[in-house]
Amino acid sequence: MTAVAPLKSVDAHLDDILSAVGPLPDIELQLLDAHGCVLAEDVSAEWPLPAFDNSSMDGYAVRAADVEAASEAAPVRLPVVGDIAAGSGGGYSVRPGLCVRIMTGAPMPPGADAVVPVEWTDGGVASVEIRRGAPAGTYIRRAGEDVQAGQQVLAAGTHLRAAQVALLAAVGRARVLARPKPRVVVISTGSELVEVGNPVPPGKIHDSNSYALTAAVREAGAIAYRVGIVPDDPKVLIDTIEDQLVRADLVVTSGGVSAGAYDVVKAVVGRLGDVAFERVAMQPGMPQGFGMVGDDRVPFFGLPGNPVSTMVSFEVFVRPAIRRMLGAEPVHRPRVRARLTAPLSSPSGKRQFARARLEVRSGEYAVTPLSGSGSHLVAGYAAADALIVVPEEITEMPAGTPVPVMLLERRQA
Ligand code: AMP
Ligand code: MG
């Protein structure tokens, strides 16, 4: 009888992974390619924002003193000497007793110190009737009121979302130094697998893991290359991984890591580098492969094939690794404490990640375990928006117990 090695703890496995992966080297990226990446330089504005005083309304640029007395009952009529559109280089100045029609974003003409919005007037073109006074400064956006020339606008380490991309464009940056998104190659293994879109002969199933993992990689903020299905054939598997290594910062396979006769990933991936196949004290997802493959020592995850085991393993191990490679903190999903609405049992000696739905009831989080812990229950997993994390030593929890809950937010970071 061979002795069975003790299970490795989830924390020890995660520590091994996170100490083996690190942020990718910075590269200069086109602005939109940097969207979703972490900025690797401090960015300062060369000029102020706004760059010049401009109108914040469509209306008339006036001298405040000329319209001070204007009211509905006693409007002031001023000749309009011209139009200044947004983007116009100017050319007009406003002398006493005159005004210029001005559009939102157009530069304030010299001499004018207020804008009367068109709504306070009769909208005249040659001359305009103004029905309300506008003190100096009215509806003027001042140069530098957003950003001063030379001011730092973003710090290295900032995660570039749409608003930060807008700011970089506004300060004129077409390219920035950033941490590139990891390129993650996703491979499903299993001779029973059929590509979605094709009929499934008896005994076969559709490959769902490569779709699940590709989507999860994207949600984690990385670039996914879905390679699809590789049969349980050592040569095809090795050749496929070797071919993919040129474009991979990370390789993730599913299936073939347990103790079955055709568990080909476990049997052969070690030939490509240092990969350990271990039994981790968790449920679902006990068999786990992790290591480095190829000359460039690309991180490799061999996840178990059961669809829920694959996805939970991704959440617990792969997603934090991707976040670490992105340079994005925190690497972990947010956790909250919630009260169990129903009893929950859990295997002894394993950390259980139980599918659940989280809601707020009377001002506190309440979490309901979803029925079925089978690792093949894809529909059950799809109904979950959270995982209850049940500590290793706990086997029974009555309703009302406060529990830690990992949130599975359905959005990109
Ligand atoms: P394995 O880890 O290869 O022993 O697979 C465990 C279970 O997961 C088996 O029932 C497989 O058919 C199933 N499975 C493996 N890979 C996939 C996949 N890509 N999509 C759906 N089910 C899979
Ligand atoms: Mg298999």
Tab-separated table of C-alpha atoms and ligand atoms in Angstrom:
chain	number	residue	atom	x	y	z
A	1	MET	CA	0.000	0.000	0.000
A	2	THR	CA	1.395	3.385	-0.956
A	3	ALA	CA	1.184	6.036	1.707
A	4	VAL	CA	-1.047	8.952	0.727
A	5	ALA	CA	0.676	12.300	1.217
A	6	PRO	CA	-1.109	14.699	3.583
A	7	LEU	CA	-3.164	17.399	1.901
A	8	LYS	CA	-1.521	20.754	1.260
A	9	SER	CA	-3.387	23.737	2.686
A	10	VAL	CA	-5.071	26.259	0.386
A	11	ASP	CA	-2.987	29.042	1.928
A	12	ALA	CA	0.296	27.208	1.394
A	13	HIS	CA	-0.597	26.539	-2.239
A	14	LEU	CA	-1.630	30.144	-2.803
A	15	ASP	CA	1.590	31.388	-1.164
A	16	ASP	CA	3.651	29.163	-3.470
A	17	ILE	CA	1.803	30.564	-6.488
A	18	LEU	CA	1.979	34.214	-5.484
A	19	SER	CA	5.675	33.996	-4.661
A	20	ALA	CA	6.362	32.452	-8.078
A	21	VAL	CA	4.561	35.038	-10.223
A	22	GLY	CA	5.187	38.756	-10.488
A	23	PRO	CA	4.240	41.777	-12.555
A	24	LEU	CA	5.221	41.686	-16.208
A	25	PRO	CA	7.923	44.162	-17.330
A	26	ASP	CA	6.630	47.643	-18.211
A	27	ILE	CA	6.164	48.488	-21.860
A	28	GLU	CA	5.050	51.545	-23.760
A	29	LEU	CA	1.474	51.054	-24.921
A	30	GLN	CA	-0.875	52.982	-27.166
A	31	LEU	CA	-3.394	54.722	-24.962
A	32	LEU	CA	-6.299	52.380	-25.695
A	33	ASP	CA	-4.117	49.308	-25.387
A	34	ALA	CA	-3.276	50.527	-21.892
A	35	HIS	CA	-6.956	50.549	-20.914
A	36	GLY	CA	-7.350	48.002	-18.088
A	37	CYS	CA	-3.610	47.990	-17.385
A	38	VAL	CA	-1.705	49.420	-14.456
A	39	LEU	CA	0.203	52.626	-15.160
A	40	ALA	CA	3.966	52.291	-14.671
A	41	GLU	CA	4.950	55.982	-14.697
A	42	ASP	CA	3.873	59.156	-12.961
A	43	VAL	CA	2.093	61.347	-15.504
A	44	SER	CA	2.128	65.146	-15.325
A	45	ALA	CA	0.310	67.731	-17.401
A	46	GLU	CA	2.534	69.906	-19.592
A	47	TRP	CA	-0.113	72.603	-19.873
A	48	PRO	CA	-3.083	73.612	-17.732
A	49	LEU	CA	-6.577	72.142	-18.083
A	50	PRO	CA	-8.586	73.983	-19.271
A	51	ALA	CA	-5.768	75.386	-21.367
A	52	PHE	CA	-7.535	78.773	-21.757
A	53	ASP	CA	-10.498	80.643	-20.294
A	54	ASN	CA	-13.576	79.497	-22.195
A	55	SER	CA	-17.337	79.671	-22.152
A	56	SER	CA	-19.317	76.974	-20.366
A	57	MET	CA	-22.559	77.924	-22.161
A	58	ASP	CA	-23.852	78.841	-25.576
A	59	GLY	CA	-24.592	82.534	-25.234
A	60	TYR	CA	-23.027	85.973	-25.455
A	61	ALA	CA	-19.636	87.143	-24.181
A	62	VAL	CA	-20.218	90.534	-22.573
A	63	ARG	CA	-18.725	93.063	-20.248
A	64	ALA	CA	-20.538	92.490	-16.955
A	65	ALA	CA	-20.847	96.216	-16.391
A	66	ASP	CA	-22.874	96.565	-19.617
A	67	VAL	CA	-25.577	94.112	-18.509
A	68	GLU	CA	-25.603	94.824	-14.792
A	69	ALA	CA	-28.972	96.568	-14.973
A	70	ALA	CA	-30.663	94.118	-17.348
A	71	SER	CA	-33.972	92.558	-16.230
A	72	GLU	CA	-37.116	91.077	-17.760
A	73	ALA	CA	-38.832	94.430	-17.344
A	74	ALA	CA	-35.889	96.483	-18.603
A	75	PRO	CA	-33.787	94.386	-20.974
A	76	VAL	CA	-30.502	95.698	-22.353
A	77	ARG	CA	-29.926	95.527	-26.104
A	78	LEU	CA	-26.344	95.123	-27.354
A	79	PRO	CA	-25.002	94.904	-30.913
A	80	VAL	CA	-23.431	91.463	-31.683
A	81	VAL	CA	-20.086	91.988	-33.430
A	82	GLY	CA	-19.444	88.371	-34.391
A	83	ASP	CA	-19.496	84.671	-33.551
A	84	ILE	CA	-16.867	82.566	-31.758
A	85	ALA	CA	-17.303	78.842	-32.209
A	86	ALA	CA	-15.578	76.128	-30.205
A	87	GLY	CA	-12.195	75.583	-31.815
A	88	SER	CA	-12.041	79.124	-33.123
A	89	GLY	CA	-8.757	80.939	-32.753
A	90	GLY	CA	-10.433	84.149	-31.643
A	91	GLY	CA	-9.931	87.447	-33.430
A	92	TYR	CA	-12.673	89.396	-31.736
A	93	SER	CA	-12.420	91.566	-28.718
A	94	VAL	CA	-15.356	92.992	-26.835
A	95	ARG	CA	-15.353	96.732	-26.462
A	96	PRO	CA	-17.736	98.542	-24.070
A	97	GLY	CA	-21.349	98.394	-25.214
A	98	LEU	CA	-20.801	95.445	-27.576
A	99	CYS	CA	-20.940	91.671	-27.319
A	100	VAL	CA	-19.931	88.522	-29.209
A	101	ARG	CA	-22.022	85.392	-29.687
A	102	ILE	CA	-20.067	82.501	-28.163
A	103	MET	CA	-20.438	78.723	-28.093
A	104	THR	CA	-19.614	76.269	-25.297
A	105	GLY	CA	-15.865	75.613	-25.175
A	106	ALA	CA	-14.949	78.645	-27.292
A	107	PRO	CA	-12.151	80.905	-25.963
A	108	MET	CA	-13.265	84.002	-24.105
A	109	PRO	CA	-12.555	87.079	-26.231
A	110	PRO	CA	-10.402	89.829	-24.722
A	111	GLY	CA	-12.481	92.503	-23.039
A	112	ALA	CA	-15.373	90.210	-22.078
A	113	ASP	CA	-15.628	89.051	-18.463
A	114	ALA	CA	-18.930	87.167	-18.385
A	115	VAL	CA	-21.153	84.951	-20.513
A	116	VAL	CA	-24.895	85.498	-20.718
A	117	PRO	CA	-26.503	82.170	-21.645
A	118	VAL	CA	-28.737	82.231	-24.717
A	119	GLU	CA	-31.697	81.274	-22.503
A	120	TRP	CA	-31.535	84.724	-20.836
A	121	THR	CA	-31.846	86.501	-24.203
A	122	ASP	CA	-33.930	86.688	-27.365
A	123	GLY	CA	-31.167	84.772	-29.203
A	124	GLY	CA	-30.537	87.679	-31.600
A	125	VAL	CA	-27.797	87.513	-34.240
A	126	ALA	CA	-27.228	91.130	-35.251
A	127	SER	CA	-28.181	92.478	-31.865
A	128	VAL	CA	-29.386	90.756	-28.742
A	129	GLU	CA	-31.848	91.579	-26.002
A	130	ILE	CA	-30.434	90.557	-22.619
A	131	ARG	CA	-32.964	90.025	-19.827
A	132	ARG	CA	-30.737	89.247	-16.863
A	133	GLY	CA	-27.488	90.600	-15.518
A	134	ALA	CA	-24.362	88.394	-15.338
A	135	PRO	CA	-21.702	89.304	-12.766
A	136	ALA	CA	-18.049	89.073	-13.830
A	137	GLY	CA	-16.978	85.426	-14.140
A	138	THR	CA	-20.441	84.070	-14.966
A	139	TYR	CA	-20.231	80.867	-17.041
A	140	ILE	CA	-16.495	81.115	-17.602
A	141	ARG	CA	-14.307	78.031	-17.151
A	142	ARG	CA	-10.964	79.302	-15.955
A	143	ALA	CA	-7.638	78.117	-17.368
A	144	GLY	CA	-6.007	75.694	-14.920
A	145	GLU	CA	-9.051	75.253	-12.669
A	146	ASP	CA	-8.914	71.480	-13.274
A	147	VAL	CA	-5.172	70.887	-13.611
A	148	GLN	CA	-2.205	73.276	-13.301
A	149	ALA	CA	0.686	73.157	-15.767
A	150	GLY	CA	3.284	70.721	-14.422
A	151	GLN	CA	0.862	69.081	-11.977
A	152	GLN	CA	0.999	65.295	-11.566
A	153	VAL	CA	-2.339	63.922	-12.709
A	154	LEU	CA	-1.827	60.157	-12.281
A	155	ALA	CA	0.610	58.149	-10.204
A	156	ALA	CA	2.392	54.958	-11.207
A	157	GLY	CA	0.298	52.030	-9.972
A	158	THR	CA	-3.025	53.534	-11.031
A	159	HIS	CA	-5.409	51.111	-12.687
A	160	LEU	CA	-6.419	52.660	-15.995
A	161	ARG	CA	-10.173	52.629	-16.377
A	162	ALA	CA	-12.204	54.764	-18.763
A	163	ALA	CA	-11.941	57.929	-16.657
A	164	GLN	CA	-8.147	57.678	-16.395
A	165	VAL	CA	-7.886	57.026	-20.140
A	166	ALA	CA	-9.906	60.225	-20.644
A	167	LEU	CA	-7.497	62.186	-18.457
A	168	LEU	CA	-4.437	60.821	-20.272
A	169	ALA	CA	-5.981	61.841	-23.600
A	170	ALA	CA	-6.871	65.272	-22.219
A	171	VAL	CA	-3.249	65.897	-21.224
A	172	GLY	CA	-2.175	64.754	-24.677
A	173	ARG	CA	-0.638	61.349	-23.981
A	174	ALA	CA	-0.927	59.038	-26.997
A	175	ARG	CA	1.314	56.421	-25.357
A	176	VAL	CA	2.046	55.544	-21.759
A	177	LEU	CA	4.340	53.219	-19.867
A	178	ALA	CA	2.204	50.470	-18.358
A	179	ARG	CA	2.217	46.866	-17.204
A	180	PRO	CA	0.887	44.833	-20.112
A	181	LYS	CA	-2.014	42.473	-19.566
A	182	PRO	CA	-0.852	38.886	-19.213
A	183	ARG	CA	-1.634	36.707	-22.225
A	184	VAL	CA	-3.271	33.562	-20.916
A	185	VAL	CA	-3.481	30.417	-23.038
A	186	VAL	CA	-6.493	28.247	-22.169
A	187	ILE	CA	-6.577	24.560	-23.089
A	188	SER	CA	-9.197	21.906	-22.295
A	189	THR	CA	-8.024	18.327	-22.123
A	190	GLY	CA	-10.237	15.275	-22.515
A	191	SER	CA	-11.020	12.788	-25.268
A	192	GLU	CA	-14.704	13.042	-24.332
A	193	LEU	CA	-14.876	16.715	-25.321
A	194	VAL	CA	-16.641	18.132	-28.374
A	195	GLU	CA	-16.427	21.729	-29.565
A	196	VAL	CA	-19.575	23.777	-28.950
A	197	GLY	CA	-21.596	24.038	-32.140
A	198	ASN	CA	-21.009	20.417	-33.096
A	199	PRO	CA	-23.367	17.525	-32.304
A	200	VAL	CA	-22.357	15.396	-29.327
A	201	PRO	CA	-22.200	11.639	-30.005
A	202	PRO	CA	-23.249	9.322	-27.151
A	203	GLY	CA	-20.818	9.435	-24.254
A	204	LYS	CA	-19.279	12.750	-25.278
A	205	ILE	CA	-19.892	16.216	-23.806
A	206	HIS	CA	-19.411	19.790	-24.906
A	207	ASP	CA	-16.231	21.474	-23.756
A	208	SER	CA	-17.448	24.146	-21.356
A	209	ASN	CA	-14.238	24.712	-19.404
A	210	SER	CA	-12.313	26.495	-22.132
A	211	TYR	CA	-15.209	28.934	-22.481
A	212	ALA	CA	-15.546	29.341	-18.724
A	213	LEU	CA	-11.837	29.943	-18.251
A	214	THR	CA	-11.512	32.281	-21.225
A	215	ALA	CA	-14.364	34.409	-19.911
A	216	ALA	CA	-12.944	34.321	-16.388
A	217	VAL	CA	-9.492	35.356	-17.645
A	218	ARG	CA	-11.058	38.337	-19.391
A	219	GLU	CA	-13.063	39.264	-16.316
A	220	ALA	CA	-9.815	39.151	-14.355
A	221	GLY	CA	-8.407	41.780	-16.736
A	222	ALA	CA	-6.067	39.632	-18.845
A	223	ILE	CA	-5.963	38.633	-22.507
A	224	ALA	CA	-7.190	35.090	-23.179
A	225	TYR	CA	-6.234	32.832	-26.060
A	226	ARG	CA	-8.705	29.968	-26.149
A	227	VAL	CA	-6.940	27.067	-27.792
A	228	GLY	CA	-9.818	24.683	-27.189
A	229	ILE	CA	-9.743	20.929	-26.941
A	230	VAL	CA	-6.751	18.605	-26.751
A	231	PRO	CA	-7.469	14.855	-26.496
A	232	ASP	CA	-5.946	12.705	-23.761
A	233	ASP	CA	-2.889	12.075	-25.894
A	234	PRO	CA	0.533	12.895	-24.422
A	235	LYS	CA	2.174	13.912	-27.684
A	236	VAL	CA	-0.659	16.181	-28.813
A	237	LEU	CA	-0.760	17.818	-25.385
A	238	ILE	CA	2.997	18.436	-25.209
A	239	ASP	CA	3.125	19.708	-28.801
A	240	THR	CA	0.168	22.012	-28.229
A	241	ILE	CA	1.598	23.555	-25.070
A	242	GLU	CA	5.022	23.973	-26.690
A	243	ASP	CA	3.463	25.672	-29.725
A	244	GLN	CA	1.517	28.045	-27.493
A	245	LEU	CA	4.425	29.049	-25.273
A	246	VAL	CA	5.607	31.732	-27.726
A	247	ARG	CA	2.538	33.823	-26.975
A	248	ALA	CA	1.872	32.835	-23.373
A	249	ASP	CA	2.557	34.660	-20.126
A	250	LEU	CA	0.489	31.991	-18.389
A	251	VAL	CA	-0.924	28.602	-19.434
A	252	VAL	CA	-4.073	27.127	-17.912
A	253	THR	CA	-5.319	23.639	-18.697
A	254	SER	CA	-8.342	21.839	-17.344
A	255	GLY	CA	-8.769	18.109	-16.813
A	256	GLY	CA	-6.340	15.249	-16.539
A	257	VAL	CA	-4.831	16.042	-13.144
A	258	SER	CA	-6.380	13.402	-10.903
A	259	ALA	CA	-5.548	9.766	-10.467
A	260	GLY	CA	-7.319	8.254	-13.484
A	261	ALA	CA	-5.668	6.073	-16.107
A	262	TYR	CA	-5.857	8.781	-18.783
A	263	ASP	CA	-4.907	11.769	-16.668
A	264	VAL	CA	-2.470	12.953	-19.269
A	265	VAL	CA	-1.680	16.437	-17.951
A	266	LYS	CA	-0.401	15.021	-14.703
A	267	ALA	CA	1.481	12.304	-16.560
A	268	VAL	CA	3.419	14.442	-19.037
A	269	VAL	CA	3.508	18.187	-18.340
A	270	GLY	CA	6.460	17.663	-16.010
A	271	ARG	CA	8.524	17.042	-19.146
A	272	LEU	CA	8.182	20.729	-20.019
A	273	GLY	CA	9.510	22.090	-16.738
A	274	ASP	CA	8.954	21.979	-13.001
A	275	VAL	CA	5.320	21.297	-12.287
A	276	ALA	CA	4.048	19.842	-9.019
A	277	PHE	CA	0.754	17.957	-8.910
A	278	GLU	CA	-0.608	18.124	-5.416
A	279	ARG	CA	-3.704	17.421	-3.402
A	280	VAL	CA	-4.955	20.630	-1.849
A	281	ALA	CA	-7.269	20.598	1.163
A	282	MET	CA	-10.251	22.190	-0.519
A	283	GLN	CA	-13.641	21.276	-1.871
A	284	PRO	CA	-14.241	21.482	-4.770
A	285	GLY	CA	-10.895	21.408	-6.553
A	286	MET	CA	-8.601	19.056	-4.640
A	287	PRO	CA	-6.117	18.014	-7.391
A	288	GLN	CA	-4.017	20.981	-8.513
A	289	GLY	CA	-1.024	21.313	-10.786
A	290	PHE	CA	1.212	24.370	-10.683
A	291	GLY	CA	4.713	25.137	-11.861
A	292	MET	CA	6.855	26.683	-14.571
A	293	VAL	CA	7.171	25.373	-18.123
A	294	GLY	CA	9.373	26.100	-21.133
A	295	ASP	CA	12.688	27.937	-21.440
A	296	ASP	CA	11.082	31.189	-20.331
A	297	ARG	CA	9.584	29.505	-17.279
A	298	VAL	CA	6.001	30.422	-18.025
A	299	PRO	CA	3.654	29.829	-15.076
A	300	PHE	CA	1.413	26.811	-15.647
A	301	PHE	CA	-1.830	25.813	-13.935
A	302	GLY	CA	-3.262	22.323	-14.385
A	303	LEU	CA	-6.786	22.670	-13.014
A	304	PRO	CA	-9.140	19.749	-12.350
A	305	GLY	CA	-11.664	19.034	-15.104
A	306	ASN	CA	-14.978	19.086	-13.315
A	307	PRO	CA	-16.519	22.390	-14.407
A	308	VAL	CA	-17.188	23.747	-10.915
A	309	SER	CA	-13.776	22.586	-9.669
A	310	THR	CA	-12.193	24.394	-12.596
A	311	MET	CA	-14.006	27.628	-11.908
A	312	VAL	CA	-13.498	27.592	-8.158
A	313	SER	CA	-9.799	26.746	-8.658
A	314	PHE	CA	-9.589	29.687	-11.036
A	315	GLU	CA	-11.134	31.992	-8.424
A	316	VAL	CA	-8.941	30.793	-5.602
A	317	PHE	CA	-5.580	30.418	-7.378
A	318	VAL	CA	-5.468	31.664	-10.974
A	319	ARG	CA	-7.261	34.967	-10.611
A	320	PRO	CA	-4.946	36.186	-7.827
A	321	ALA	CA	-1.955	35.154	-9.987
A	322	ILE	CA	-3.314	37.130	-12.940
A	323	ARG	CA	-3.950	40.161	-10.724
A	324	ARG	CA	-0.406	39.925	-9.384
A	325	MET	CA	0.946	39.776	-12.949
A	326	LEU	CA	-1.163	42.808	-13.867
A	327	GLY	CA	0.281	44.614	-10.877
A	328	ALA	CA	-3.271	45.289	-9.713
A	329	GLU	CA	-4.000	45.361	-6.001
A	330	PRO	CA	-5.823	43.877	-4.220
A	331	VAL	CA	-5.239	40.521	-5.872
A	332	HIS	CA	-8.096	38.863	-4.002
A	333	ARG	CA	-11.831	39.101	-4.455
A	334	PRO	CA	-13.521	41.215	-1.819
A	335	ARG	CA	-14.826	39.333	1.209
A	336	VAL	CA	-17.649	40.183	3.576
A	337	ARG	CA	-19.119	38.482	6.635
A	338	ALA	CA	-22.677	37.346	6.195
A	339	ARG	CA	-25.224	35.426	8.230
A	340	LEU	CA	-26.167	31.973	6.970
A	341	THR	CA	-29.869	31.699	6.187
A	342	ALA	CA	-29.790	27.868	6.199
A	343	PRO	CA	-27.578	25.219	7.780
A	344	LEU	CA	-24.466	24.134	5.918
A	345	SER	CA	-22.288	21.070	6.301
A	346	SER	CA	-18.748	20.775	5.060
A	347	PRO	CA	-16.143	18.009	4.763
A	348	SER	CA	-13.706	17.743	7.636
A	349	GLY	CA	-10.124	18.823	6.935
A	350	LYS	CA	-10.946	20.725	3.747
A	351	ARG	CA	-11.763	24.353	3.114
A	352	GLN	CA	-15.102	24.362	1.379
A	353	PHE	CA	-16.046	27.003	-1.160
A	354	ALA	CA	-19.825	26.653	-1.174
A	355	ARG	CA	-21.867	28.235	-3.937
A	356	ALA	CA	-24.254	30.806	-2.550
A	357	ARG	CA	-26.357	33.861	-3.130
A	358	LEU	CA	-25.740	36.985	-1.143
A	359	GLU	CA	-28.328	39.612	-0.290
A	360	VAL	CA	-28.894	42.385	2.206
A	361	ARG	CA	-31.621	41.678	4.754
A	362	SER	CA	-32.514	44.221	7.443
A	363	GLY	CA	-29.274	46.069	6.892
A	364	GLU	CA	-26.919	43.090	7.054
A	365	TYR	CA	-25.560	40.551	4.614
A	366	ALA	CA	-27.421	37.271	4.459
A	367	VAL	CA	-26.068	34.358	2.481
A	368	THR	CA	-27.980	31.346	1.225
A	369	PRO	CA	-26.102	28.199	0.226
A	370	LEU	CA	-27.324	26.792	-3.086
A	371	SER	CA	-28.249	23.139	-3.081
A	372	GLY	CA	-25.800	20.612	-4.444
A	373	SER	CA	-22.075	20.483	-3.948
A	374	GLY	CA	-21.412	18.206	-6.955
A	375	SER	CA	-18.559	19.551	-9.049
A	376	HIS	CA	-20.451	18.852	-12.265
A	377	LEU	CA	-23.380	21.156	-11.422
A	378	VAL	CA	-22.732	23.973	-13.881
A	379	ALA	CA	-26.206	25.450	-13.662
A	380	GLY	CA	-25.976	25.601	-9.875
A	381	TYR	CA	-22.690	27.455	-10.141
A	382	ALA	CA	-24.140	29.896	-12.641
A	383	ALA	CA	-26.813	30.838	-10.105
A	384	ALA	CA	-24.210	31.760	-7.475
A	385	ASP	CA	-22.879	35.244	-6.947
A	386	ALA	CA	-20.701	34.375	-3.959
A	387	LEU	CA	-18.765	31.540	-2.356
A	388	ILE	CA	-19.090	30.804	1.346
A	389	VAL	CA	-15.629	29.984	2.677
A	390	VAL	CA	-16.001	27.271	5.304
A	391	PRO	CA	-12.874	26.772	7.417
A	392	GLU	CA	-11.158	23.354	7.334
A	393	GLU	CA	-12.038	22.307	10.862
A	394	ILE	CA	-15.740	23.129	10.649
A	395	THR	CA	-18.190	20.439	9.547
A	396	GLU	CA	-21.589	21.803	10.577
A	397	MET	CA	-22.913	25.329	10.747
A	398	PRO	CA	-26.472	26.109	11.857
A	399	ALA	CA	-28.539	28.860	10.258
A	400	GLY	CA	-27.598	32.230	11.721
A	401	THR	CA	-23.840	31.542	11.864
A	402	PRO	CA	-21.738	34.449	10.602
A	403	VAL	CA	-19.496	33.219	7.768
A	404	PRO	CA	-16.848	34.689	5.487
A	405	VAL	CA	-18.107	35.127	1.931
A	406	MET	CA	-16.085	35.731	-1.209
A	407	LEU	CA	-17.916	37.956	-3.701
A	408	LEU	CA	-17.935	36.812	-7.319
A	409	GLU	CA	-18.573	40.166	-8.915
A	410	ARG	CA	-19.555	39.779	-12.526
A	411	ARG	CA	-17.503	42.613	-13.911
A	412	GLN	CA	-14.013	43.381	-15.111
A	413	ALA	CA	-11.764	44.919	-12.540
B	1	AMP	P1	-10.810	15.002	-15.374
B	1	AMP	O1	-10.296	16.045	-14.439
B	1	AMP	O2	-10.135	15.063	-16.705
B	1	AMP	O3	-10.776	13.673	-14.763
B	1	AMP	O4	-12.340	15.360	-15.639
B	1	AMP	C1	-13.255	15.339	-14.572
B	1	AMP	C2	-14.654	15.521	-15.078
B	1	AMP	O5	-14.779	16.793	-15.690
B	1	AMP	C3	-15.083	14.531	-16.132
B	1	AMP	O6	-16.454	14.225	-15.928
B	1	AMP	C4	-14.886	15.288	-17.412
B	1	AMP	O7	-15.690	14.807	-18.469
B	1	AMP	C5	-15.271	16.673	-17.013
B	1	AMP	N1	-14.583	17.637	-17.853
B	1	AMP	C6	-13.262	17.660	-18.082
B	1	AMP	N2	-12.944	18.655	-18.922
B	1	AMP	C7	-14.099	19.283	-19.230
B	1	AMP	C8	-14.421	20.390	-20.067
B	1	AMP	N3	-13.483	21.044	-20.730
B	1	AMP	N4	-15.705	20.784	-20.163
B	1	AMP	C9	-16.658	20.117	-19.465
B	1	AMP	N5	-16.420	19.067	-18.658
B	1	AMP	C10	-15.157	18.629	-18.549
B	2	MG	MG	-10.078	13.971	-18.350
